[in-house]
């Protein structure tokens, strides 16, 4: 089975099914039922977010009569009715509770919610698979792990990045709307669209046609960021990717999604190693917003990463339209969409803009 078939949505469905099992401790049954209700068919229900906080409190609070060795992990095992040998069903329930214990609602705005799974670094597979193939003692050790993959600062900054990406998409829509006007507003909008999506000599009619395509796309992106649910996580099975493998290439990316025919039922953006590394064309939270617009354009519009030699047309390589990178290709390239949105929002410095607009 290829690595990419083990996506987050499948683990979500397994966790939801495990919560419907019998076998939970009577004292935990009410909370497990609440967690199950918070997991809808289309994803987490923001109205049920309190259940996740209650779970963390329940697991971290000592019980009367707890032995000195009691811990969050032993309380989790008690909650799922685990026996010393840990049956397959008990492991499934434990995996579900462990996953939800590290799941957070990081942003809610109207009908849009952003959730994050920050599974401890000791996991090198999704919880159900990780717990299924090891001894009971090793499973208990894994359940004790607490070093979450993303820090509290990461959670906040990613929440801010989601908010900024929506603002950028909305600014892009405002600029694109100006194309239907007149005067300086239309001229400025034409300049922005030409900058990222037109070669020298491209006609005004072709620029307007590109603007119409962008308008449709950014309406879709804005709707997804404004009304849908998005889950942020890393692709946990890639943590064990062998050095030099194709899989490690995804691990060393900033982020990726499964789009078009491979799109998951849930909207999931996988945040990987390079997301937080300095040195990109845009720095800090501006870069995180840029990555999120980039990935959402893949997810809901179907943009690509246009090949460029041994790599792709990312800003660090150069994404200025030219005879080697035509206007038609620029209009399909995710980083052109992201940098156009950033430019519309006034989020690029002159140096950042110039670095991206290298002709190659």
Short mmCIF file of C-alpha atoms in Angstrom, two decimals:
data_model
loop_
_atom_site.label_atom_id
_atom_site.label_comp_id
_atom_site.label_asym_id
_atom_site.label_seq_id
_atom_site.Cartn_x
_atom_site.Cartn_y
_atom_site.Cartn_z
CA UNK A 1 0.00 0.00 0.00
CA UNK A 2 1.54 3.38 -0.97
CA UNK A 3 2.38 5.73 1.89
CA UNK A 4 -0.03 8.43 0.74
CA UNK A 5 -3.05 6.13 1.06
CA UNK A 6 -2.76 6.35 4.87
CA UNK A 7 -4.15 9.87 5.10
CA UNK A 8 -5.52 11.78 8.07
CA UNK A 9 -9.17 11.39 7.04
CA UNK A 10 -8.88 7.60 7.34
CA UNK A 11 -7.45 7.95 10.85
CA UNK A 12 -10.25 10.36 11.73
CA UNK A 13 -12.83 7.79 10.60
CA UNK A 14 -11.12 5.05 12.61
CA UNK A 15 -11.13 7.23 15.73
CA UNK A 16 -14.81 8.06 15.26
CA UNK A 17 -15.65 4.36 14.93
CA UNK A 18 -13.60 3.51 18.04
CA UNK A 19 -15.53 6.04 20.12
CA UNK A 20 -18.74 4.20 19.24
CA UNK A 21 -17.43 0.96 20.76
CA UNK A 22 -18.60 -0.38 24.10
CA UNK A 23 -15.93 -1.02 26.71
CA UNK A 24 -15.17 2.49 27.96
CA UNK A 25 -15.06 2.88 31.74
CA UNK A 26 -18.43 3.96 33.15
CA UNK A 27 -16.89 7.14 34.57
CA UNK A 28 -15.62 8.11 31.10
CA UNK A 29 -18.66 7.09 29.07
CA UNK A 30 -20.32 10.51 29.11
CA UNK A 31 -17.16 12.21 27.88
CA UNK A 32 -16.51 9.58 25.19
CA UNK A 33 -20.07 10.06 23.95
CA UNK A 34 -19.53 13.84 23.82
CA UNK A 35 -16.32 13.39 21.86
CA UNK A 36 -18.12 11.11 19.42
CA UNK A 37 -20.82 13.72 18.84
CA UNK A 38 -18.10 16.33 18.20
CA UNK A 39 -16.81 14.20 15.31
CA UNK A 40 -19.26 14.72 12.45
CA UNK A 41 -19.21 13.04 9.06
CA UNK A 42 -17.82 16.22 7.52
CA UNK A 43 -15.30 16.77 10.31
CA UNK A 44 -15.14 18.19 13.80
CA UNK A 45 -18.05 20.23 15.12
CA UNK A 46 -16.85 23.53 16.58
CA UNK A 47 -19.77 23.43 19.02
CA UNK A 48 -18.17 20.33 20.56
CA UNK A 49 -14.74 21.91 21.14
CA UNK A 50 -15.31 22.01 24.91
CA UNK A 51 -15.24 18.20 24.93
CA UNK A 52 -11.58 18.24 23.85
CA UNK A 53 -10.63 20.63 26.63
CA UNK A 54 -12.62 18.54 29.07
CA UNK A 55 -10.74 15.45 27.89
CA UNK A 56 -7.37 17.09 28.59
CA UNK A 57 -8.56 18.14 32.04
CA UNK A 58 -9.96 14.68 32.76
CA UNK A 59 -6.69 13.00 31.83
CA UNK A 60 -4.47 15.42 33.73
CA UNK A 61 -6.46 15.50 36.98
CA UNK A 62 -5.49 12.94 39.67
CA UNK A 63 -8.31 10.74 40.98
CA UNK A 64 -9.03 9.94 44.59
CA UNK A 65 -7.25 6.69 45.39
CA UNK A 66 -4.75 6.97 42.51
CA UNK A 67 -1.50 5.13 43.28
CA UNK A 68 1.74 7.17 43.33
CA UNK A 69 2.58 5.83 39.86
CA UNK A 70 -0.66 7.16 38.33
CA UNK A 71 -0.23 9.39 35.31
CA UNK A 72 -2.16 10.74 32.37
CA UNK A 73 -1.36 7.55 30.48
CA UNK A 74 -2.70 5.27 33.24
CA UNK A 75 -5.88 7.34 33.43
CA UNK A 76 -6.24 7.03 29.64
CA UNK A 77 -5.88 3.25 29.89
CA UNK A 78 -8.45 3.13 32.67
CA UNK A 79 -10.81 5.26 30.57
CA UNK A 80 -10.74 2.83 27.64
CA UNK A 81 -11.11 -0.23 29.87
CA UNK A 82 -7.70 -1.60 29.00
CA UNK A 83 -6.62 -4.99 30.30
CA UNK A 84 -2.91 -5.80 30.90
CA UNK A 85 -2.50 -7.47 27.50
CA UNK A 86 -4.47 -4.76 25.64
CA UNK A 87 -6.83 -6.30 23.11
CA UNK A 88 -7.16 -4.94 19.59
CA UNK A 89 -10.38 -3.08 20.48
CA UNK A 90 -8.79 -1.58 23.60
CA UNK A 91 -5.87 -0.34 21.50
CA UNK A 92 -8.30 1.22 19.02
CA UNK A 93 -10.08 3.08 21.81
CA UNK A 94 -6.76 4.19 23.30
CA UNK A 95 -5.58 5.42 19.89
CA UNK A 96 -8.75 7.48 19.44
CA UNK A 97 -8.49 9.09 22.86
CA UNK A 98 -4.76 9.81 22.41
CA UNK A 99 -5.39 11.47 19.04
CA UNK A 100 -8.19 13.63 20.40
CA UNK A 101 -6.19 14.58 23.48
CA UNK A 102 -3.72 16.28 21.10
CA UNK A 103 -6.38 17.87 18.86
CA UNK A 104 -7.09 21.57 19.24
CA UNK A 105 -9.56 24.09 17.86
CA UNK A 106 -7.11 26.91 17.08
CA UNK A 107 -9.43 29.31 15.30
CA UNK A 108 -13.13 29.83 14.78
CA UNK A 109 -14.73 32.59 12.75
CA UNK A 110 -18.36 32.30 11.78
CA UNK A 111 -18.83 28.95 10.07
CA UNK A 112 -15.10 28.41 9.55
CA UNK A 113 -12.99 26.48 12.02
CA UNK A 114 -9.33 25.51 12.00
CA UNK A 115 -8.24 22.43 13.93
CA UNK A 116 -4.76 21.13 14.59
CA UNK A 117 -3.44 17.70 15.50
CA UNK A 118 -0.14 18.00 17.35
CA UNK A 119 0.70 14.35 17.94
CA UNK A 120 3.79 13.74 20.12
CA UNK A 121 7.06 13.20 18.27
CA UNK A 122 7.37 9.63 19.62
CA UNK A 123 4.69 8.59 17.11
CA UNK A 124 5.95 7.60 13.66
CA UNK A 125 2.55 6.46 12.43
CA UNK A 126 -1.08 7.41 13.03
CA UNK A 127 -2.13 6.30 16.53
CA UNK A 128 -4.18 3.22 15.60
CA UNK A 129 -1.44 1.75 13.40
CA UNK A 130 1.28 2.73 15.87
CA UNK A 131 -0.42 0.98 18.78
CA UNK A 132 -1.52 -2.09 16.80
CA UNK A 133 1.91 -3.47 15.98
CA UNK A 134 3.77 -3.28 19.30
CA UNK A 135 3.77 -5.01 22.68
CA UNK A 136 1.45 -3.90 25.44
CA UNK A 137 4.38 -2.40 27.37
CA UNK A 138 5.57 -0.48 24.31
CA UNK A 139 2.02 0.73 23.68
CA UNK A 140 1.80 2.05 27.22
CA UNK A 141 5.13 3.82 26.80
CA UNK A 142 3.91 5.44 23.60
CA UNK A 143 0.71 6.57 25.29
CA UNK A 144 2.84 8.32 27.94
CA UNK A 145 4.57 10.48 25.30
CA UNK A 146 3.77 14.18 25.60
CA UNK A 147 6.32 16.12 23.49
CA UNK A 148 3.86 17.60 20.99
CA UNK A 149 5.04 18.12 17.42
CA UNK A 150 3.86 21.74 17.28
CA UNK A 151 4.49 24.23 20.07
CA UNK A 152 1.90 26.49 21.63
CA UNK A 153 3.48 29.37 19.72
CA UNK A 154 3.12 27.38 16.50
CA UNK A 155 -0.57 26.87 17.22
CA UNK A 156 -1.13 30.59 17.70
CA UNK A 157 0.94 31.60 14.69
CA UNK A 158 -0.77 29.08 12.43
CA UNK A 159 -4.11 30.42 13.60
CA UNK A 160 -2.92 33.93 12.73
CA UNK A 161 -1.66 32.61 9.38
CA UNK A 162 -5.12 31.25 8.58
CA UNK A 163 -6.65 34.62 9.40
CA UNK A 164 -4.07 36.43 7.25
CA UNK A 165 -4.60 34.04 4.34
CA UNK A 166 -8.32 34.81 4.38
CA UNK A 167 -7.57 38.53 4.48
CA UNK A 168 -5.21 38.15 1.52
CA UNK A 169 -7.83 36.24 -0.49
CA UNK A 170 -10.41 38.91 0.23
CA UNK A 171 -7.98 41.68 -0.76
CA UNK A 172 -7.29 39.81 -4.00
CA UNK A 173 -11.03 39.72 -4.70
CA UNK A 174 -11.28 43.46 -4.11
CA UNK A 175 -8.43 44.16 -6.53
CA UNK A 176 -9.86 41.82 -9.16
CA UNK A 177 -13.23 43.51 -8.85
CA UNK A 178 -11.54 46.76 -9.85
CA UNK A 179 -10.86 45.29 -13.30
CA UNK A 180 -14.53 45.87 -14.10
CA UNK A 181 -14.28 49.53 -13.11
CA UNK A 182 -12.42 52.47 -14.59
CA UNK A 183 -9.80 55.04 -13.79
CA UNK A 184 -6.88 54.58 -11.42
CA UNK A 185 -8.43 51.62 -9.60
CA UNK A 186 -8.66 49.62 -12.81
CA UNK A 187 -5.16 50.68 -13.87
CA UNK A 188 -3.68 49.57 -10.53
CA UNK A 189 -5.50 46.25 -10.74
CA UNK A 190 -4.21 45.67 -14.27
CA UNK A 191 -0.68 46.38 -13.04
CA UNK A 192 -0.97 43.76 -10.28
CA UNK A 193 -2.39 41.08 -12.55
CA UNK A 194 0.27 41.83 -15.20
CA UNK A 195 3.04 41.62 -12.63
CA UNK A 196 2.30 37.99 -11.73
CA UNK A 197 0.39 36.60 -14.72
CA UNK A 198 1.45 38.38 -17.93
CA UNK A 199 4.48 38.26 -20.17
CA UNK A 200 5.75 41.41 -21.86
CA UNK A 201 3.36 42.22 -24.68
CA UNK A 202 0.36 40.38 -23.22
CA UNK A 203 -2.78 42.15 -24.39
CA UNK A 204 -5.20 43.89 -22.06
CA UNK A 205 -7.88 41.44 -23.17
CA UNK A 206 -5.72 38.48 -22.07
CA UNK A 207 -4.97 40.18 -18.76
CA UNK A 208 -8.71 40.69 -18.23
CA UNK A 209 -9.33 37.01 -19.05
CA UNK A 210 -6.67 36.00 -16.50
CA UNK A 211 -8.37 38.29 -14.00
CA UNK A 212 -11.69 36.52 -14.55
CA UNK A 213 -10.02 33.14 -13.87
CA UNK A 214 -8.42 34.52 -10.73
CA UNK A 215 -11.72 35.98 -9.57
CA UNK A 216 -13.42 32.59 -9.79
CA UNK A 217 -10.52 30.91 -8.02
CA UNK A 218 -10.20 33.39 -5.18
CA UNK A 219 -13.95 33.25 -4.58
CA UNK A 220 -13.53 29.51 -4.05
CA UNK A 221 -10.46 29.97 -1.83
CA UNK A 222 -12.15 32.68 0.21
CA UNK A 223 -15.25 30.52 0.66
CA UNK A 224 -13.13 27.59 1.84
CA UNK A 225 -11.24 29.78 4.32
CA UNK A 226 -14.41 31.51 5.49
CA UNK A 227 -16.94 28.71 5.78
CA UNK A 228 -15.26 25.31 5.73
CA UNK A 229 -13.31 23.36 8.29
CA UNK A 230 -9.55 22.96 7.78
CA UNK A 231 -7.35 20.51 9.67
CA UNK A 232 -3.63 21.22 10.09
CA UNK A 233 -1.30 18.37 10.98
CA UNK A 234 1.92 16.85 9.80
CA UNK A 235 1.68 13.59 7.81
CA UNK A 236 2.71 11.48 10.79
CA UNK A 237 3.82 8.31 8.88
CA UNK A 238 6.41 10.41 7.03
CA UNK A 239 8.30 10.97 10.28
CA UNK A 240 9.90 7.58 9.70
CA UNK A 241 10.70 8.18 6.01
CA UNK A 242 14.03 6.59 5.01
CA UNK A 243 16.83 8.99 4.17
CA UNK A 244 17.00 9.70 0.44
CA UNK A 245 13.53 8.30 -0.28
CA UNK A 246 10.81 10.01 -2.28
CA UNK A 247 8.82 10.16 0.94
CA UNK A 248 11.55 12.22 2.60
CA UNK A 249 11.07 14.80 -0.15
CA UNK A 250 7.54 15.40 1.14
CA UNK A 251 8.83 15.47 4.72
CA UNK A 252 11.26 18.23 3.69
CA UNK A 253 8.57 20.32 2.00
CA UNK A 254 6.84 23.31 3.60
CA UNK A 255 3.39 21.79 3.28
CA UNK A 256 1.29 19.68 0.93
CA UNK A 257 -2.29 18.61 0.28
CA UNK A 258 -4.06 15.91 -1.71
CA UNK A 259 -6.01 17.74 -4.40
CA UNK A 260 -8.40 17.02 -7.27
CA UNK A 261 -9.06 13.29 -7.73
CA UNK A 262 -6.95 12.44 -4.65
CA UNK A 263 -8.68 15.02 -2.43
CA UNK A 264 -9.67 13.75 1.00
CA UNK A 265 -13.20 14.09 2.31
CA UNK A 266 -11.84 16.45 4.96
CA UNK A 267 -9.81 19.53 4.00
CA UNK A 268 -6.37 18.76 5.43
CA UNK A 269 -3.13 20.72 5.03
CA UNK A 270 -0.01 18.77 6.02
CA UNK A 271 2.57 21.08 7.64
CA UNK A 272 6.12 19.75 7.25
CA UNK A 273 9.72 20.57 8.17
CA UNK A 274 10.43 23.55 5.93
CA UNK A 275 7.31 25.41 7.02
CA UNK A 276 9.11 26.85 10.04
CA UNK A 277 12.61 27.15 8.59
CA UNK A 278 13.90 30.69 8.03
CA UNK A 279 15.39 31.85 4.77
CA UNK A 280 12.41 31.81 2.39
CA UNK A 281 11.49 34.61 0.04
CA UNK A 282 8.98 35.85 2.63
CA UNK A 283 9.75 35.58 6.33
CA UNK A 284 7.75 34.71 9.46
CA UNK A 285 3.97 34.70 9.58
CA UNK A 286 3.79 36.30 6.15
CA UNK A 287 5.42 33.16 4.77
CA UNK A 288 2.98 30.95 6.67
CA UNK A 289 0.03 32.85 5.18
CA UNK A 290 1.66 32.54 1.75
CA UNK A 291 2.02 28.76 2.18
CA UNK A 292 -1.60 28.40 3.28
CA UNK A 293 -2.91 30.37 0.26
CA UNK A 294 -0.59 28.28 -1.95
CA UNK A 295 -1.95 25.01 -0.53
CA UNK A 296 -5.58 26.12 -0.58
CA UNK A 297 -5.20 27.02 -4.25
CA UNK A 298 -4.05 23.44 -4.84
CA UNK A 299 -6.87 22.03 -2.74
CA UNK A 300 -9.90 23.91 -4.02
CA UNK A 301 -8.80 25.43 -7.36
CA UNK A 302 -6.50 22.73 -8.72
CA UNK A 303 -3.36 24.79 -9.25
CA UNK A 304 -0.07 22.93 -9.66
CA UNK A 305 3.61 23.43 -8.90
CA UNK A 306 4.82 24.03 -12.45
CA UNK A 307 8.07 22.09 -13.06
CA UNK A 308 11.26 24.09 -13.43
CA UNK A 309 14.34 22.06 -14.18
CA UNK A 310 14.91 19.71 -11.26
CA UNK A 311 12.41 21.60 -9.11
CA UNK A 312 9.25 23.69 -9.43
CA UNK A 313 8.30 27.31 -9.96
CA UNK A 314 8.50 28.51 -6.37
CA UNK A 315 9.29 32.13 -5.55
CA UNK A 316 12.88 31.34 -4.56
CA UNK A 317 13.44 29.99 -8.09
CA UNK A 318 11.74 32.91 -9.86
CA UNK A 319 8.11 33.22 -10.88
CA UNK A 320 8.12 36.25 -13.21
CA UNK A 321 6.21 35.32 -16.37
CA UNK A 322 8.51 35.27 -19.38
CA UNK A 323 9.00 33.19 -22.56
CA UNK A 324 10.45 30.35 -20.43
CA UNK A 325 7.53 30.52 -18.00
CA UNK A 326 4.54 31.63 -19.97
CA UNK A 327 1.53 33.57 -18.75
CA UNK A 328 -0.58 30.44 -19.23
CA UNK A 329 1.73 28.44 -16.97
CA UNK A 330 1.85 31.23 -14.39
CA UNK A 331 -1.94 31.10 -14.19
CA UNK A 332 -1.74 27.45 -13.13
CA UNK A 333 1.16 27.92 -10.69
CA UNK A 334 0.27 27.99 -6.98
CA UNK A 335 3.05 30.36 -5.87
CA UNK A 336 1.96 32.98 -8.43
CA UNK A 337 -1.51 32.89 -6.88
CA UNK A 338 -0.07 33.19 -3.36
CA UNK A 339 2.29 36.06 -4.19
CA UNK A 340 -0.42 37.87 -6.12
CA UNK A 341 -2.66 37.66 -3.02
CA UNK A 342 0.17 38.89 -0.79
CA UNK A 343 0.84 41.78 -3.17
CA UNK A 344 -2.85 42.74 -3.23
CA UNK A 345 -2.81 42.78 0.58
CA UNK A 346 0.31 44.98 0.73
CA UNK A 347 2.15 42.19 2.52
CA UNK A 348 5.29 42.21 0.33
CA UNK A 349 8.28 44.46 0.80
CA UNK A 350 9.95 45.77 -2.37
CA UNK A 351 12.82 43.35 -1.76
CA UNK A 352 10.51 40.35 -1.34
CA UNK A 353 8.64 41.28 -4.51
CA UNK A 354 11.86 41.69 -6.49
CA UNK A 355 13.24 38.37 -5.21
CA UNK A 356 10.14 36.52 -6.38
CA UNK A 357 10.01 38.27 -9.75
CA UNK A 358 13.37 36.98 -10.98
CA UNK A 359 13.21 36.05 -14.66
CA UNK A 360 14.42 32.50 -15.33
#
